[in-house]
Structure formats: structure tokens, C-alpha cells
PDB file of C-alpha atoms in Angstrom:
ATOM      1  CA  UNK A   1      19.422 -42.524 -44.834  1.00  0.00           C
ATOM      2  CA  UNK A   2      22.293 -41.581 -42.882  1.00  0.00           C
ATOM      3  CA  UNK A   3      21.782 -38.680 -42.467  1.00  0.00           C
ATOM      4  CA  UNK A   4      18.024 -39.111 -41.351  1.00  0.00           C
ATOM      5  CA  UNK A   5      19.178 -41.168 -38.742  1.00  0.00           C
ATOM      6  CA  UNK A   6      21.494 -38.498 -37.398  1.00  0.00           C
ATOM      7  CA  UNK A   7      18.444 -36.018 -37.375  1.00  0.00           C
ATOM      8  CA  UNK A   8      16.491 -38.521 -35.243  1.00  0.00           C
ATOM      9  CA  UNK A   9      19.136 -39.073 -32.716  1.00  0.00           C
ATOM     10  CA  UNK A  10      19.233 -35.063 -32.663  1.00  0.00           C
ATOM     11  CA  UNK A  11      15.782 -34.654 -31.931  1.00  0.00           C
ATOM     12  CA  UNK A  12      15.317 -37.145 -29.127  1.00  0.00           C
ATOM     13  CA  UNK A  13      18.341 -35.564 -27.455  1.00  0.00           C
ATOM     14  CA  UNK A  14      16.610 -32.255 -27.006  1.00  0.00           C
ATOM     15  CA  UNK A  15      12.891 -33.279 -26.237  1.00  0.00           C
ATOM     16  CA  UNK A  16      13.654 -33.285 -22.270  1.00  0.00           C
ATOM     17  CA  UNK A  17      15.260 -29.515 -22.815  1.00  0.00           C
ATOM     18  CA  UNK A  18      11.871 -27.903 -22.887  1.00  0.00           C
ATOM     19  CA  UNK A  19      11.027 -29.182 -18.833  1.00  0.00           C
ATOM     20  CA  UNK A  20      14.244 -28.362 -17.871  1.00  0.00           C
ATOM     21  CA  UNK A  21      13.978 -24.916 -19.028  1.00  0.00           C
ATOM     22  CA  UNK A  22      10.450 -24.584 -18.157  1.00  0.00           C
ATOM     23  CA  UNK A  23      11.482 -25.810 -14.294  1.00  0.00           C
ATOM     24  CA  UNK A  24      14.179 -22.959 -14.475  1.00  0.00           C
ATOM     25  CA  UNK A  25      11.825 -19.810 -15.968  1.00  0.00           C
ATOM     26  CA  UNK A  26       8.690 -20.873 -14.460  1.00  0.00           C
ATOM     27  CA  UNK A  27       9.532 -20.171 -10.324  1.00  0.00           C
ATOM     28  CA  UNK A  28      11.065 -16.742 -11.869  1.00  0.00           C
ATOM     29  CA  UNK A  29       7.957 -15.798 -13.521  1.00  0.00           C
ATOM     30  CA  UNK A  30       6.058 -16.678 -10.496  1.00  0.00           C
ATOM     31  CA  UNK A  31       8.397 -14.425  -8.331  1.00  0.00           C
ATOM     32  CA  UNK A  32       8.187 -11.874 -10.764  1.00  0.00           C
ATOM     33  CA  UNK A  33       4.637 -11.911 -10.080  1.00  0.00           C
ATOM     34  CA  UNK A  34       4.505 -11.586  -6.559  1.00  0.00           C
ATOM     35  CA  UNK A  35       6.794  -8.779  -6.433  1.00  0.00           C
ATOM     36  CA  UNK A  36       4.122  -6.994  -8.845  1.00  0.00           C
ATOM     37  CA  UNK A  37       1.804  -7.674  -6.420  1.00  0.00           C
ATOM     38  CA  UNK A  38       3.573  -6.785  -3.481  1.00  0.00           C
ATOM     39  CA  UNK A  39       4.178  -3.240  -5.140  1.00  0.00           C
ATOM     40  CA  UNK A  40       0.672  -3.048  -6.709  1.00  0.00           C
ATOM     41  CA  UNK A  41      -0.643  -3.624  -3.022  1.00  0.00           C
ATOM     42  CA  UNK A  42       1.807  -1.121  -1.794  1.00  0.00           C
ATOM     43  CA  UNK A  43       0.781   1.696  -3.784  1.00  0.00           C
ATOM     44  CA  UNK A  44      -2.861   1.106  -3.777  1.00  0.00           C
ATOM     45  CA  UNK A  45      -2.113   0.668   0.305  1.00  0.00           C
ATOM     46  CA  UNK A  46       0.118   4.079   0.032  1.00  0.00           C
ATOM     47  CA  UNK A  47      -2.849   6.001  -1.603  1.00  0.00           C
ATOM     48  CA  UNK A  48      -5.745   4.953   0.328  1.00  0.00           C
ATOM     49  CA  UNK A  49      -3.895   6.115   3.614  1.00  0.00           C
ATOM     50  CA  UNK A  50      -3.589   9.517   1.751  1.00  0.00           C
ATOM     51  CA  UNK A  51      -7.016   9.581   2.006  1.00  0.00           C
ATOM     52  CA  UNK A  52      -7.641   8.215   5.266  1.00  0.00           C
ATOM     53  CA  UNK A  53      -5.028  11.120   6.709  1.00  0.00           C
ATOM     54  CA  UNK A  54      -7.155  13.741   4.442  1.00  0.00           C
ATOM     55  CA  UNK A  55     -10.204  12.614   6.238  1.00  0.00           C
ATOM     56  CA  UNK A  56      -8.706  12.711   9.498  1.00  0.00           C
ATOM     57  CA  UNK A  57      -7.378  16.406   9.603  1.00  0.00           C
ATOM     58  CA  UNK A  58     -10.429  17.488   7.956  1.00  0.00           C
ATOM     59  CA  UNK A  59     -12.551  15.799  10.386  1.00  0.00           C
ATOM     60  CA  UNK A  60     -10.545  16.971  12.877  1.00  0.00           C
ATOM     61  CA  UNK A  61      -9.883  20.794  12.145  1.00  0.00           C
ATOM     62  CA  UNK A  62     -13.910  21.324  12.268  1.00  0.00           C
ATOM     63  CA  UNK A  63     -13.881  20.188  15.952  1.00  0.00           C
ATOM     64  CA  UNK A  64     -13.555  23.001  18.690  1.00  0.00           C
ATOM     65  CA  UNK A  65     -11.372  21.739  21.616  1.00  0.00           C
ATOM     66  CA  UNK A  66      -7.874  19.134  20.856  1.00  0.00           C
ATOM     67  CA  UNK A  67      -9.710  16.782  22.328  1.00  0.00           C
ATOM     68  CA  UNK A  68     -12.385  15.975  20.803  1.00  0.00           C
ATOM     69  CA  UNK A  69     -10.462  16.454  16.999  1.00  0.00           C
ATOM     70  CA  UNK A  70      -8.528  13.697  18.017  1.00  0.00           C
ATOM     71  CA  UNK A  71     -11.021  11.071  19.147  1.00  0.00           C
ATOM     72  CA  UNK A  72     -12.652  12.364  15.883  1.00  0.00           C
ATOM     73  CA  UNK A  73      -9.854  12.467  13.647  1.00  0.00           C
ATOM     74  CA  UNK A  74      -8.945   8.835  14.689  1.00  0.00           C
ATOM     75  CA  UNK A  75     -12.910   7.819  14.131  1.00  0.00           C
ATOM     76  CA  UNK A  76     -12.489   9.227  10.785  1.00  0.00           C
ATOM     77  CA  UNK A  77      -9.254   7.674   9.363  1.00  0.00           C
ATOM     78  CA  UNK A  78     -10.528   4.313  10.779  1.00  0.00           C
ATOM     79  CA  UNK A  79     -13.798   4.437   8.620  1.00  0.00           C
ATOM     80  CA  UNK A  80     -11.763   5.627   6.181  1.00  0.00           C
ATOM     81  CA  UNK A  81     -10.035   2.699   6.064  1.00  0.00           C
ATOM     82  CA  UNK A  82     -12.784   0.392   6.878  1.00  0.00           C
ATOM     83  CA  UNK A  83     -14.407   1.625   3.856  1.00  0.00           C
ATOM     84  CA  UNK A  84     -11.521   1.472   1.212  1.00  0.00           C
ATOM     85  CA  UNK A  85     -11.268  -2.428   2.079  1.00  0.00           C
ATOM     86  CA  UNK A  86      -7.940  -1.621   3.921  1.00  0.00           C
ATOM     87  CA  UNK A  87      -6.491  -4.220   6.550  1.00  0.00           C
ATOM     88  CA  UNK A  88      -4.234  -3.033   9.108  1.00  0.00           C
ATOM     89  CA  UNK A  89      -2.029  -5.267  11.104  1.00  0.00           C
ATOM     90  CA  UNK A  90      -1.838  -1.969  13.149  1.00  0.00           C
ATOM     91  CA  UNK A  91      -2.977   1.811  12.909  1.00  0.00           C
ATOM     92  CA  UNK A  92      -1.675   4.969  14.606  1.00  0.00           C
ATOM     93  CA  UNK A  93      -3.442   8.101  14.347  1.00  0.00           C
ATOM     94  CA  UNK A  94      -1.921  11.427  15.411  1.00  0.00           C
ATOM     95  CA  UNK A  95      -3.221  14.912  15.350  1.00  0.00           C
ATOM     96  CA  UNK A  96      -1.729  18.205  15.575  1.00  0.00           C
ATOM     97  CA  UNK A  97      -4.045  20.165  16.781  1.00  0.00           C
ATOM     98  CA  UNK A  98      -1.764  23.441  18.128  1.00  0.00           C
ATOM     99  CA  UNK A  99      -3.975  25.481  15.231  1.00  0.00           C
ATOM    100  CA  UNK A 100      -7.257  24.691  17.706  1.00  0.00           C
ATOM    101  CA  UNK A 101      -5.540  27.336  20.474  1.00  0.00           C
ATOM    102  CA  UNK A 102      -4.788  30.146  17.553  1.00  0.00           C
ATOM    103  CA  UNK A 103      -7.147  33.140  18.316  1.00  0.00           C
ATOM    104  CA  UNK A 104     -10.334  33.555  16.146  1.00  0.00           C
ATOM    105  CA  UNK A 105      -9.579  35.556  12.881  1.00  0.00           C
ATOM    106  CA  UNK A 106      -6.069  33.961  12.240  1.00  0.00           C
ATOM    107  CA  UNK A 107      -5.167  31.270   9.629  1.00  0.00           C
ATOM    108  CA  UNK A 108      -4.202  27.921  12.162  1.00  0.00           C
ATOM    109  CA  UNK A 109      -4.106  24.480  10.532  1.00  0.00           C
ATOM    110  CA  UNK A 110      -4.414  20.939  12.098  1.00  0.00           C
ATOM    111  CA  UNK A 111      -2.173  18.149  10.935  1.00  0.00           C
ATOM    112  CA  UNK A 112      -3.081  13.875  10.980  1.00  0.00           C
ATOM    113  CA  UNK A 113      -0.391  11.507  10.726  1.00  0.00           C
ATOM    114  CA  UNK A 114      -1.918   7.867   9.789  1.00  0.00           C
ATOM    115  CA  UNK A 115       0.364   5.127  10.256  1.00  0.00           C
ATOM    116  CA  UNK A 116      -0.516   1.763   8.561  1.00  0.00           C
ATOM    117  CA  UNK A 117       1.148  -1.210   8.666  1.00  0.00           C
ATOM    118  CA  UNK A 118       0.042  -3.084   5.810  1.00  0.00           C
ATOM    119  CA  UNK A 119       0.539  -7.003   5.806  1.00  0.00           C
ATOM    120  CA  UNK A 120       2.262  -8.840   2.671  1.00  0.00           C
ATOM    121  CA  UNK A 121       2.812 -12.484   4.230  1.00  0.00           C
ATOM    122  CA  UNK A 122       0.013 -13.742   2.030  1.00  0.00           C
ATOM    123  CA  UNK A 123       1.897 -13.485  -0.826  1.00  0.00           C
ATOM    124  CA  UNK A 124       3.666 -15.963   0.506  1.00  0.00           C
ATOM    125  CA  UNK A 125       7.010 -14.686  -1.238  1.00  0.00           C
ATOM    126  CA  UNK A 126      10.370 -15.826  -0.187  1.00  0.00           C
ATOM    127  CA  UNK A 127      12.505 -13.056   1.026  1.00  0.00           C
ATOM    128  CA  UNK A 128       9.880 -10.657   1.301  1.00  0.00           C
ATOM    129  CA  UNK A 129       9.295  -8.452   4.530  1.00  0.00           C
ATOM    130  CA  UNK A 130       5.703 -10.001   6.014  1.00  0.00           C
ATOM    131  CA  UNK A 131       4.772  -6.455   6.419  1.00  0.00           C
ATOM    132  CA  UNK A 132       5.043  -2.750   5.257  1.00  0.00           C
ATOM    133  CA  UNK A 133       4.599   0.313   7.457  1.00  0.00           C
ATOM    134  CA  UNK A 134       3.207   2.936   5.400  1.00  0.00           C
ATOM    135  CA  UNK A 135       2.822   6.780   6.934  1.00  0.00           C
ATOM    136  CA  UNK A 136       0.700   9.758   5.236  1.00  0.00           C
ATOM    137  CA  UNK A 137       0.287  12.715   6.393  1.00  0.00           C
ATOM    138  CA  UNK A 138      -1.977  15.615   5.417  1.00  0.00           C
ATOM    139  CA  UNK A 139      -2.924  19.010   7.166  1.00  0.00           C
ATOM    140  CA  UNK A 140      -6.313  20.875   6.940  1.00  0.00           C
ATOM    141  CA  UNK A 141      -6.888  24.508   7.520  1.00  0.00           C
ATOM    142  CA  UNK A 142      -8.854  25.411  10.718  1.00  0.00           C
ATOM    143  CA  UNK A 143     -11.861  28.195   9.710  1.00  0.00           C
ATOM    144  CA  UNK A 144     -10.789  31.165  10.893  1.00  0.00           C
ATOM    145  CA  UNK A 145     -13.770  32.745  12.014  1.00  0.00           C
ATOM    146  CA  UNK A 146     -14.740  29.810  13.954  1.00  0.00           C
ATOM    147  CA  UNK A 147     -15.108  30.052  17.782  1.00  0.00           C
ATOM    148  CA  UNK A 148     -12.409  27.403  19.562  1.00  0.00           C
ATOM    149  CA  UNK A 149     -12.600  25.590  22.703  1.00  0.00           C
ATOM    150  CA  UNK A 150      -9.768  25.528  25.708  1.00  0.00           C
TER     151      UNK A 150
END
């Protein structure tokens, strides 16, 4: 009976042990989480501004004069964006476009440069930067053959 009595006293001393650990673990699982986020959103971010860069250089190496590549290049990487469901807090879009002036029948390429930063303060993570600035940049080969503009 002793004994029993012993076991009883043990078992009431360790019922509040469970909250207590569960009040330590719990706000580190829930961190844990939004840093998975946070880096999920960053490389889904990272590879959908690949794209919008690839669109932008492609659009804008089919365009005759510098000009109007880049007002087409930065039409492009915008829809680009607007259609992958991606929310800049701001954009940049810039174009090389020294390949346009290359005389017809030599290789010239145009480069885009998309700069994105991408907003994390709804995470609403402690510590973490409200925002990420994420650049991609991708070049497209002019055609060759193709008559270019001044």
C-alpha cells in the first residue's frame, strides 16, 4: 500500500510537465514553420522571375530599335508576373539591348535584368527581413538575319 501511495504522489507531480513542455516546443515548431515558408516562397519567388526575365529578353530581342525592346521587354516581364500570381513590392526591368546596333548577319544577343522585391511581412515572423530582393537575369539571341532599327 505503501508503495501505491508513492506511485500516486509520482504521477500527480508530473501531470503539469506535458503544458510546460508543450508551451516550450510549440512556438519552435511554429517558427520552424514560417521559416519553411519564407524559403518555400523564396524559391518559388526566385523561379518565377527566371521566367519573367526569359520573357523579357525574348520579347525584347524580336523588337527592331532599343527602344521599343525595352518598353516591350518591361510589358513582358510585368505580365509575366501578373500571370504567375507574383506580388511585387517593387519591379525593375533592364535591357541590354547593345546586340540591336550589331550589323545584319552577325550573332548579337539582348540581355533583361528583372529585379523583384518580394514581400515576407505576412508571415508575420519575428526576426525576419519584411522583404527579399530577388534579381534574374537571362539573355536571348537577336536573329541574325533580321533587319535592325537606329
Amino acid at each position: 500500500m505503501r508503495t501505491r501511495a508513492w506511485w500516486s504522489r509520482s504521477i500527480r507531480r508530473d501531470e503539469g510537465s506535458a503544458a510546460v513542455e508543450a508551451a516550450i516546443i510549440l512556438p519552435l515548431l511554429i517558427m520552424f514553420l514560417c521559416l519553411a515558408l519564407a524559403g518555400g516562397r523564396i524559391v518559388t519567388s526566385g523561379a518565377k522571375i527566371d521566367s519573367a526575365a526569359e520573357d523579357a529578353a525574348r520579347e525584347a530581342s524580336i523588337h527592331r530599335t532599343a527602344a521599343s525592346a525595352q518598353s516591350a521587354a518591361q510589358a513582358a516581364a510585368a505580365e509575366s508576373l501578373d500571370d504567375q500570381g507574383i506580388k511585387c513590392a517593387s519591379t525593375n526591368v533592364s535591357i541590354g539591348t547593345g546586340g540591336l546596333s550589331v550589323p545584319v548577319g552577325q550573332v548579337a544577343t539582348v540581355t533583361a535584368t528583372v529585379t523583384c522585391t518580394v514581400n515576407l511581412s505576412d508571415l508575420l515572423l519575428p526576426g525576419v527581413p519584411g522583404a527579399r530582393t530577388l534579381t534574374s537575369t537571362a539573355t536571348s539571341v537577336v536573329d541574325q538575319y533580321r533587319q535592325r532599327g537606329d
